[in-house]
Amino acid sequence: MLFSENWLRTWIDPQVDTEELAHRLTMAGLEVDAIEPAAPAFDNVVVGEVKTVRPHPDADKLRVTEVFDGETTWQVVCGAPNVREGLKAPLARGGATLPNGMKIKKAKLRGEPSHGMLCGGDEIGLASVRDGLLELPDDAPVGKDLREWLDLDDAVIELGITPNRGDVLSIAGLAQECSALFEAKLEAPETRAPEASLDARRDATIEAADACPVYLTQVIEDIPARGDTDMLIAERLRRAGVSTVEPIVDLLNYVMLETGQPMHAFDGDRLDGDIRVRWAKAGETMVGLNEQELTLEDDCLVVADATNPIALAGIIGSQPSGVSGETRRIVLESAHFTPEAVAGRARRFGLTTDAAFRFERGVDPSLPRQAIDRAAQLITELLGGKAGPVVEAAGGRDLPAPAAIRLDMDWAERRLGLPVATERAADLLTRLGCAVTREADVLTVVPPTRRFDLAIPEDLLEELARLIGYDNFRAPITRMTPEIGLPAATDNTTTRIGDLLADRGYFEAITYSFVDRELDAVITPDSSPIELANPIASQMAVMRQSLWPGLLEAVAHNQKRQQPAIRLFETGHRFAGSTAGAARESGELAVVAAGHAAPEQWGQATRPVDFYDLKGDLEDLLEGLGLGEALAFRGCEHPALHPGQSAEVLIDGEAVGEIGALHPETLKTFDLKGPVFAARLSLAGIDARPLPQSAPLSKFPRIRRDLALVTPTTLGFSELAATIHAAGGDFLRDVEPFDRYVGEGVAEGHQSLAVKLVFQNDERTLTDDEITDTINHILENLRQHDVELRG
């Protein structure tokens, strides 16, 4: 929001400079984004009056003028098309400096002397509605310094207003805020509603009272033909970033900036019958003031006459009913539209209007009468015309009064950490417009109707903290004994997990917790996600139930940019449960791998990553986390993974995650080029390791025996190894596979698996008979799994 500092100071004038004003506003939560001068630097430019105009003898497009500056009449050569006798315009006298750095000196133009320069708006950094000279009003004081007369030594301040503070989107709202901030007196301009001098009226009916509780109309007739908007009004609009359009429209914009109440005017001769505030009919159309054709839906609130919609309520009027320079009779509209009736409709049609911006955030429902009186006053005083009575539409409803809030100042002091005198708190809240009554140290506060954000005691604490100033809060100095703690030796932190994966060539990714509903359903089709009530975008509509969707989208993004090898991991939270109230939040590690298994090199052929590459990385990770001995894998089925290439990850026999190749349908949905492999682990399942135990190295030799076993292909190695370890006793130290054969000589559905067994005793050398007896015992136990020694 932009506003003129000097305009604000006509309402309230705190005894601080611009910088201090901006600082206090920022510290009160109304962040100042920028401070700019109202006009660029120039000097020695005054109000001049053109006395005579004659053609230049040697140039068809130039005119020789006599211009009076209040003391002297100067000859000035001018080429502007609108120069004429009696015109008042800015005159840059000899010695003047313009914003572009030009110095005005006496010169000859095609042989004619010129003492100064008549200026257009763009030449001195001001807006102008027409090409040529900036035309000043007839009552402009000739010879007056232009900067002083137009109050150009002003600052334009830009505020970043948060959505809950729609009450300060006006000079009146800012002045109320400054009254409390600086404890200064507020003096609003007097509003004198014109007396009704005619009986003309336009009745209205409200058919959607919940969306529009208040709707006022007033007819103004016999408005004379008009020229430009009053210079003071136009300048204040310019400094607020609002372009001048037409005097009636400009005055309504001025009232909106002054009071905060958006208004609209209809051409009274273009309306058909009385006005109705109703919901649109699906498919109904309206041409907006911007000449855009709008196809309305049944949740759009409209203002209509007997035939057609004449405005999209609170957003934009219709072009056929709009005010123009030919309009002589208008119908003023001043209404309260609820935020729910306006929110989202402007964006739906690609519209951005000041009215919608305000109504979406909430406008004071008590403003319509005040605003229509002020608008009628300005129109009749500055433009002319006769006003009819203000008519309130039938069918409206009473607005509920703000609820009283009880504020215990003892409680407030404990919560704020700062003592605030009850009298001062009452004064500050009163200056904000609240009605305050006191009983001992308890205040009963009724917020003003413009403050939708004040509902509970904590809201009042925020107001007191803002007004006192956050920089006045000081933390009490107390004695403390710092305690430096160390993480437990058994903790596996996400930092350590990340370091181990980075050592394996993986890059950490951070993706959104919001994902596309369809992508989430591919990974977790058997459960419903938590839906967001107001998602940022359609592809971020639900809370993720797995970290895979975000990582897989990152893989697709990298593949489209020709990355040959992709290794990504993420630690974060997943959200299970179909509603926020039943949500279960848990930590998860997700890992994905795609592309080349290793960088291209001369030593080995390039090959794509496979299941065992990711499985090996996972084994190394868990080994580094101290969980290698507890790790096992078991075949499983997962809806997003390829059958036969997926497994559960087990820690001490408990499932903590899955690993596998993505299913072809999953690859297609995410637009991936396969193969792509993914794994996930519950952080709760790997967050602790057994405490390492030291042991001396054995002085006795290790003995290796190799077995060629015929096993069913359905038997996982982890189950085979567990049986061997259980039967091998304390001296069996290691079991590892080193070869696999399937083919001739091996029955169908079976495989030949070569396994290395390593035995060692810490107290003596093992004998061959002991090793042979142990191996025979192992083979006997393996027969329960249909495993035989290969002949």
PDB file of C-alpha atoms in Angstrom, residues 97-268:
ATOM      1  CA  THR A  97      16.987  22.893 -13.002  1.00  0.00           C
ATOM      2  CA  LEU A  98      14.669  20.116 -14.217  1.00  0.00           C
ATOM      3  CA  PRO A  99      14.652  16.476 -13.009  1.00  0.00           C
ATOM      4  CA  ASN A 100      16.679  15.291 -16.013  1.00  0.00           C
ATOM      5  CA  GLY A 101      19.454  17.750 -15.093  1.00  0.00           C
ATOM      6  CA  MET A 102      18.575  20.269 -17.796  1.00  0.00           C
ATOM      7  CA  LYS A 103      19.478  23.870 -16.931  1.00  0.00           C
ATOM      8  CA  ILE A 104      17.061  26.465 -18.302  1.00  0.00           C
ATOM      9  CA  LYS A 105      18.848  29.394 -19.909  1.00  0.00           C
ATOM     10  CA  LYS A 106      17.924  32.220 -22.213  1.00  0.00           C
ATOM     11  CA  ALA A 107      18.015  30.891 -25.769  1.00  0.00           C
ATOM     12  CA  LYS A 108      16.902  31.579 -29.319  1.00  0.00           C
ATOM     13  CA  LEU A 109      14.621  29.083 -31.032  1.00  0.00           C
ATOM     14  CA  ARG A 110      14.551  29.636 -34.801  1.00  0.00           C
ATOM     15  CA  GLY A 111      15.528  33.226 -34.213  1.00  0.00           C
ATOM     16  CA  GLU A 112      13.004  34.047 -31.487  1.00  0.00           C
ATOM     17  CA  PRO A 113      14.273  34.687 -27.918  1.00  0.00           C
ATOM     18  CA  SER A 114      12.879  32.343 -25.244  1.00  0.00           C
ATOM     19  CA  HIS A 115      13.186  33.186 -21.548  1.00  0.00           C
ATOM     20  CA  GLY A 116      12.278  29.934 -19.808  1.00  0.00           C
ATOM     21  CA  MET A 117      10.211  26.868 -20.615  1.00  0.00           C
ATOM     22  CA  LEU A 118       6.549  25.892 -20.233  1.00  0.00           C
ATOM     23  CA  CYS A 119       6.500  22.322 -18.879  1.00  0.00           C
ATOM     24  CA  GLY A 120       4.471  19.184 -19.372  1.00  0.00           C
ATOM     25  CA  GLY A 121       3.819  16.792 -16.507  1.00  0.00           C
ATOM     26  CA  ASP A 122       6.468  14.289 -17.606  1.00  0.00           C
ATOM     27  CA  GLU A 123       9.137  17.011 -17.699  1.00  0.00           C
ATOM     28  CA  ILE A 124       8.768  17.637 -13.957  1.00  0.00           C
ATOM     29  CA  GLY A 125       7.898  14.068 -12.924  1.00  0.00           C
ATOM     30  CA  LEU A 126       4.113  14.537 -12.517  1.00  0.00           C
ATOM     31  CA  ALA A 127       1.213  12.685 -14.109  1.00  0.00           C
ATOM     32  CA  SER A 128      -0.842  14.332 -16.846  1.00  0.00           C
ATOM     33  CA  VAL A 129      -4.063  13.180 -18.509  1.00  0.00           C
ATOM     34  CA  ARG A 130      -3.178  14.718 -21.881  1.00  0.00           C
ATOM     35  CA  ASP A 131      -0.177  15.331 -24.113  1.00  0.00           C
ATOM     36  CA  GLY A 132       1.454  18.709 -24.009  1.00  0.00           C
ATOM     37  CA  LEU A 133       1.575  21.147 -21.135  1.00  0.00           C
ATOM     38  CA  LEU A 134       0.405  20.247 -17.636  1.00  0.00           C
ATOM     39  CA  GLU A 135      -2.782  22.278 -17.324  1.00  0.00           C
ATOM     40  CA  LEU A 136      -3.202  23.795 -13.877  1.00  0.00           C
ATOM     41  CA  PRO A 137      -6.614  24.805 -12.509  1.00  0.00           C
ATOM     42  CA  ASP A 138      -7.952  28.300 -13.088  1.00  0.00           C
ATOM     43  CA  ASP A 139      -7.541  29.187  -9.411  1.00  0.00           C
ATOM     44  CA  ALA A 140      -3.842  28.261  -9.333  1.00  0.00           C
ATOM     45  CA  PRO A 141      -1.936  31.208  -7.789  1.00  0.00           C
ATOM     46  CA  VAL A 142       0.229  32.796 -10.493  1.00  0.00           C
ATOM     47  CA  GLY A 143       3.863  33.119  -9.450  1.00  0.00           C
ATOM     48  CA  LYS A 144       3.555  30.533  -6.648  1.00  0.00           C
ATOM     49  CA  ASP A 145       6.435  28.055  -6.414  1.00  0.00           C
ATOM     50  CA  LEU A 146       5.044  24.829  -7.874  1.00  0.00           C
ATOM     51  CA  ARG A 147       6.716  22.549  -5.327  1.00  0.00           C
ATOM     52  CA  GLU A 148       5.249  24.539  -2.474  1.00  0.00           C
ATOM     53  CA  TRP A 149       1.775  24.908  -4.019  1.00  0.00           C
ATOM     54  CA  LEU A 150       1.439  21.189  -4.872  1.00  0.00           C
ATOM     55  CA  ASP A 151       3.185  20.102  -1.653  1.00  0.00           C
ATOM     56  CA  LEU A 152       5.746  18.120  -3.641  1.00  0.00           C
ATOM     57  CA  ASP A 153       8.318  18.021  -0.833  1.00  0.00           C
ATOM     58  CA  ASP A 154       6.429  14.991   0.393  1.00  0.00           C
ATOM     59  CA  ALA A 155       7.340  11.330   0.921  1.00  0.00           C
ATOM     60  CA  VAL A 156       5.474   8.375  -0.553  1.00  0.00           C
ATOM     61  CA  ILE A 157       5.665   5.485   1.894  1.00  0.00           C
ATOM     62  CA  GLU A 158       5.016   1.900   0.847  1.00  0.00           C
ATOM     63  CA  LEU A 159       3.711  -0.501   3.482  1.00  0.00           C
ATOM     64  CA  GLY A 160       3.654  -4.285   3.335  1.00  0.00           C
ATOM     65  CA  ILE A 161       0.273  -4.967   4.931  1.00  0.00           C
ATOM     66  CA  THR A 162      -0.362  -8.465   6.291  1.00  0.00           C
ATOM     67  CA  PRO A 163      -3.692 -10.089   5.320  1.00  0.00           C
ATOM     68  CA  ASN A 164      -5.161  -9.684   8.827  1.00  0.00           C
ATOM     69  CA  ARG A 165      -4.722  -5.896   8.856  1.00  0.00           C
ATOM     70  CA  GLY A 166      -7.187  -4.743   6.220  1.00  0.00           C
ATOM     71  CA  ASP A 167      -8.197  -2.006   8.651  1.00  0.00           C
ATOM     72  CA  VAL A 168      -5.084   0.042   7.802  1.00  0.00           C
ATOM     73  CA  LEU A 169      -5.654   0.083   4.040  1.00  0.00           C
ATOM     74  CA  SER A 170      -6.764   3.715   4.317  1.00  0.00           C
ATOM     75  CA  ILE A 171      -5.608   7.075   5.640  1.00  0.00           C
ATOM     76  CA  ALA A 172      -8.268   6.868   8.366  1.00  0.00           C
ATOM     77  CA  GLY A 173      -7.031   3.447   9.480  1.00  0.00           C
ATOM     78  CA  LEU A 174      -3.384   4.551   9.478  1.00  0.00           C
ATOM     79  CA  ALA A 175      -4.260   7.679  11.408  1.00  0.00           C
ATOM     80  CA  GLN A 176      -6.050   5.580  14.046  1.00  0.00           C
ATOM     81  CA  GLU A 177      -2.970   3.384  14.305  1.00  0.00           C
ATOM     82  CA  CYS A 178      -0.662   6.407  14.627  1.00  0.00           C
ATOM     83  CA  SER A 179      -2.925   7.888  17.313  1.00  0.00           C
ATOM     84  CA  ALA A 180      -2.189   4.845  19.463  1.00  0.00           C
ATOM     85  CA  LEU A 181       1.479   4.575  18.465  1.00  0.00           C
ATOM     86  CA  PHE A 182       2.362   8.202  19.151  1.00  0.00           C
ATOM     87  CA  GLU A 183      -0.408   8.947  21.654  1.00  0.00           C
ATOM     88  CA  ALA A 184      -1.343  11.919  19.486  1.00  0.00           C
ATOM     89  CA  LYS A 185      -4.685  13.558  18.745  1.00  0.00           C
ATOM     90  CA  LEU A 186      -6.525  12.462  15.607  1.00  0.00           C
ATOM     91  CA  GLU A 187      -8.396  15.146  13.645  1.00  0.00           C
ATOM     92  CA  ALA A 188     -10.446  13.712  10.804  1.00  0.00           C
ATOM     93  CA  PRO A 189     -11.802  16.044   8.108  1.00  0.00           C
ATOM     94  CA  GLU A 190     -15.387  17.058   8.651  1.00  0.00           C
ATOM     95  CA  THR A 191     -17.951  15.182   6.585  1.00  0.00           C
ATOM     96  CA  ARG A 192     -20.968  17.257   5.660  1.00  0.00           C
ATOM     97  CA  ALA A 193     -23.531  15.146   3.883  1.00  0.00           C
ATOM     98  CA  PRO A 194     -25.411  17.241   1.312  1.00  0.00           C
ATOM     99  CA  GLU A 195     -29.044  17.855   2.064  1.00  0.00           C
ATOM    100  CA  ALA A 196     -31.434  15.940  -0.153  1.00  0.00           C
ATOM    101  CA  SER A 197     -32.665  18.552  -2.637  1.00  0.00           C
ATOM    102  CA  LEU A 198     -34.675  16.164  -4.822  1.00  0.00           C
ATOM    103  CA  ASP A 199     -36.822  13.080  -4.330  1.00  0.00           C
ATOM    104  CA  ALA A 200     -35.055  10.873  -6.884  1.00  0.00           C
ATOM    105  CA  ARG A 201     -34.094   7.488  -5.487  1.00  0.00           C
ATOM    106  CA  ARG A 202     -33.110   4.021  -6.674  1.00  0.00           C
ATOM    107  CA  ASP A 203     -34.518   1.253  -4.522  1.00  0.00           C
ATOM    108  CA  ALA A 204     -32.565  -1.939  -3.965  1.00  0.00           C
ATOM    109  CA  THR A 205     -33.297  -5.397  -2.587  1.00  0.00           C
ATOM    110  CA  ILE A 206     -30.838  -7.778  -0.945  1.00  0.00           C
ATOM    111  CA  GLU A 207     -31.481 -11.431  -1.834  1.00  0.00           C
ATOM    112  CA  ALA A 208     -28.190 -12.710  -0.361  1.00  0.00           C
ATOM    113  CA  ALA A 209     -28.172 -11.211   3.130  1.00  0.00           C
ATOM    114  CA  ASP A 210     -25.383 -13.476   4.419  1.00  0.00           C
ATOM    115  CA  ALA A 211     -23.063 -12.163   1.699  1.00  0.00           C
ATOM    116  CA  CYS A 212     -24.264  -8.538   1.716  1.00  0.00           C
ATOM    117  CA  PRO A 213     -25.865  -7.376   4.958  1.00  0.00           C
ATOM    118  CA  VAL A 214     -25.752  -3.641   4.061  1.00  0.00           C
ATOM    119  CA  TYR A 215     -26.377  -1.958   0.682  1.00  0.00           C
ATOM    120  CA  LEU A 216     -26.933   1.807   0.336  1.00  0.00           C
ATOM    121  CA  THR A 217     -27.805   3.841  -2.767  1.00  0.00           C
ATOM    122  CA  GLN A 218     -28.033   7.557  -3.469  1.00  0.00           C
ATOM    123  CA  VAL A 219     -28.980   9.357  -6.666  1.00  0.00           C
ATOM    124  CA  ILE A 220     -27.144  12.532  -7.729  1.00  0.00           C
ATOM    125  CA  GLU A 221     -28.565  14.378 -10.743  1.00  0.00           C
ATOM    126  CA  ASP A 222     -27.824  17.469 -12.846  1.00  0.00           C
ATOM    127  CA  ILE A 223     -24.063  16.929 -12.693  1.00  0.00           C
ATOM    128  CA  PRO A 224     -22.555  19.529 -15.050  1.00  0.00           C
ATOM    129  CA  ALA A 225     -20.076  18.763 -17.808  1.00  0.00           C
ATOM    130  CA  ARG A 226     -16.687  18.488 -16.175  1.00  0.00           C
ATOM    131  CA  GLY A 227     -13.031  18.856 -17.019  1.00  0.00           C
ATOM    132  CA  ASP A 228     -10.069  17.426 -15.177  1.00  0.00           C
ATOM    133  CA  THR A 229     -10.049  16.086 -11.643  1.00  0.00           C
ATOM    134  CA  ASP A 230      -9.167  18.589  -8.925  1.00  0.00           C
ATOM    135  CA  MET A 231      -5.386  18.926  -8.815  1.00  0.00           C
ATOM    136  CA  LEU A 232      -5.100  18.171  -5.069  1.00  0.00           C
ATOM    137  CA  ILE A 233      -7.241  15.037  -5.454  1.00  0.00           C
ATOM    138  CA  ALA A 234      -5.288  13.927  -8.527  1.00  0.00           C
ATOM    139  CA  GLU A 235      -1.960  14.410  -6.760  1.00  0.00           C
ATOM    140  CA  ARG A 236      -2.998  12.382  -3.720  1.00  0.00           C
ATOM    141  CA  LEU A 237      -4.254   9.620  -6.018  1.00  0.00           C
ATOM    142  CA  ARG A 238      -0.975   9.653  -7.950  1.00  0.00           C
ATOM    143  CA  ARG A 239       1.065   9.325  -4.779  1.00  0.00           C
ATOM    144  CA  ALA A 240      -1.123   6.380  -3.749  1.00  0.00           C
ATOM    145  CA  GLY A 241      -0.395   4.663  -7.080  1.00  0.00           C
ATOM    146  CA  VAL A 242      -3.920   5.223  -8.471  1.00  0.00           C
ATOM    147  CA  SER A 243      -4.330   6.624 -11.976  1.00  0.00           C
ATOM    148  CA  THR A 244      -6.892   9.325 -12.696  1.00  0.00           C
ATOM    149  CA  VAL A 245      -9.722   8.160 -14.950  1.00  0.00           C
ATOM    150  CA  GLU A 246     -12.734  10.485 -14.784  1.00  0.00           C
ATOM    151  CA  PRO A 247     -13.641  12.986 -12.024  1.00  0.00           C
ATOM    152  CA  ILE A 248     -16.535  10.984 -10.514  1.00  0.00           C
ATOM    153  CA  VAL A 249     -14.528   7.742 -10.542  1.00  0.00           C
ATOM    154  CA  ASP A 250     -11.493   9.581  -9.160  1.00  0.00           C
ATOM    155  CA  LEU A 251     -13.487  10.999  -6.257  1.00  0.00           C
ATOM    156  CA  LEU A 252     -14.818   7.548  -5.355  1.00  0.00           C
ATOM    157  CA  ASN A 253     -11.258   6.183  -5.418  1.00  0.00           C
ATOM    158  CA  TYR A 254     -10.248   9.094  -3.206  1.00  0.00           C
ATOM    159  CA  VAL A 255     -12.980   8.216  -0.691  1.00  0.00           C
ATOM    160  CA  MET A 256     -11.803   4.588  -0.733  1.00  0.00           C
ATOM    161  CA  LEU A 257      -8.226   5.627   0.038  1.00  0.00           C
ATOM    162  CA  GLU A 258      -9.409   8.023   2.723  1.00  0.00           C
ATOM    163  CA  THR A 259     -11.966   5.846   4.526  1.00  0.00           C
ATOM    164  CA  GLY A 260     -11.148   2.294   3.399  1.00  0.00           C
ATOM    165  CA  GLN A 261     -14.632   1.729   1.906  1.00  0.00           C
ATOM    166  CA  PRO A 262     -14.667   0.746  -1.803  1.00  0.00           C
ATOM    167  CA  MET A 263     -17.511   2.413  -3.722  1.00  0.00           C
ATOM    168  CA  HIS A 264     -19.027   2.327  -7.173  1.00  0.00           C
ATOM    169  CA  ALA A 265     -21.162   4.628  -9.304  1.00  0.00           C
ATOM    170  CA  PHE A 266     -23.606   3.567 -12.014  1.00  0.00           C
ATOM    171  CA  ASP A 267     -24.840   5.730 -14.850  1.00  0.00           C
ATOM    172  CA  GLY A 268     -28.444   6.259 -13.737  1.00  0.00           C
TER     173      GLY A 268
END
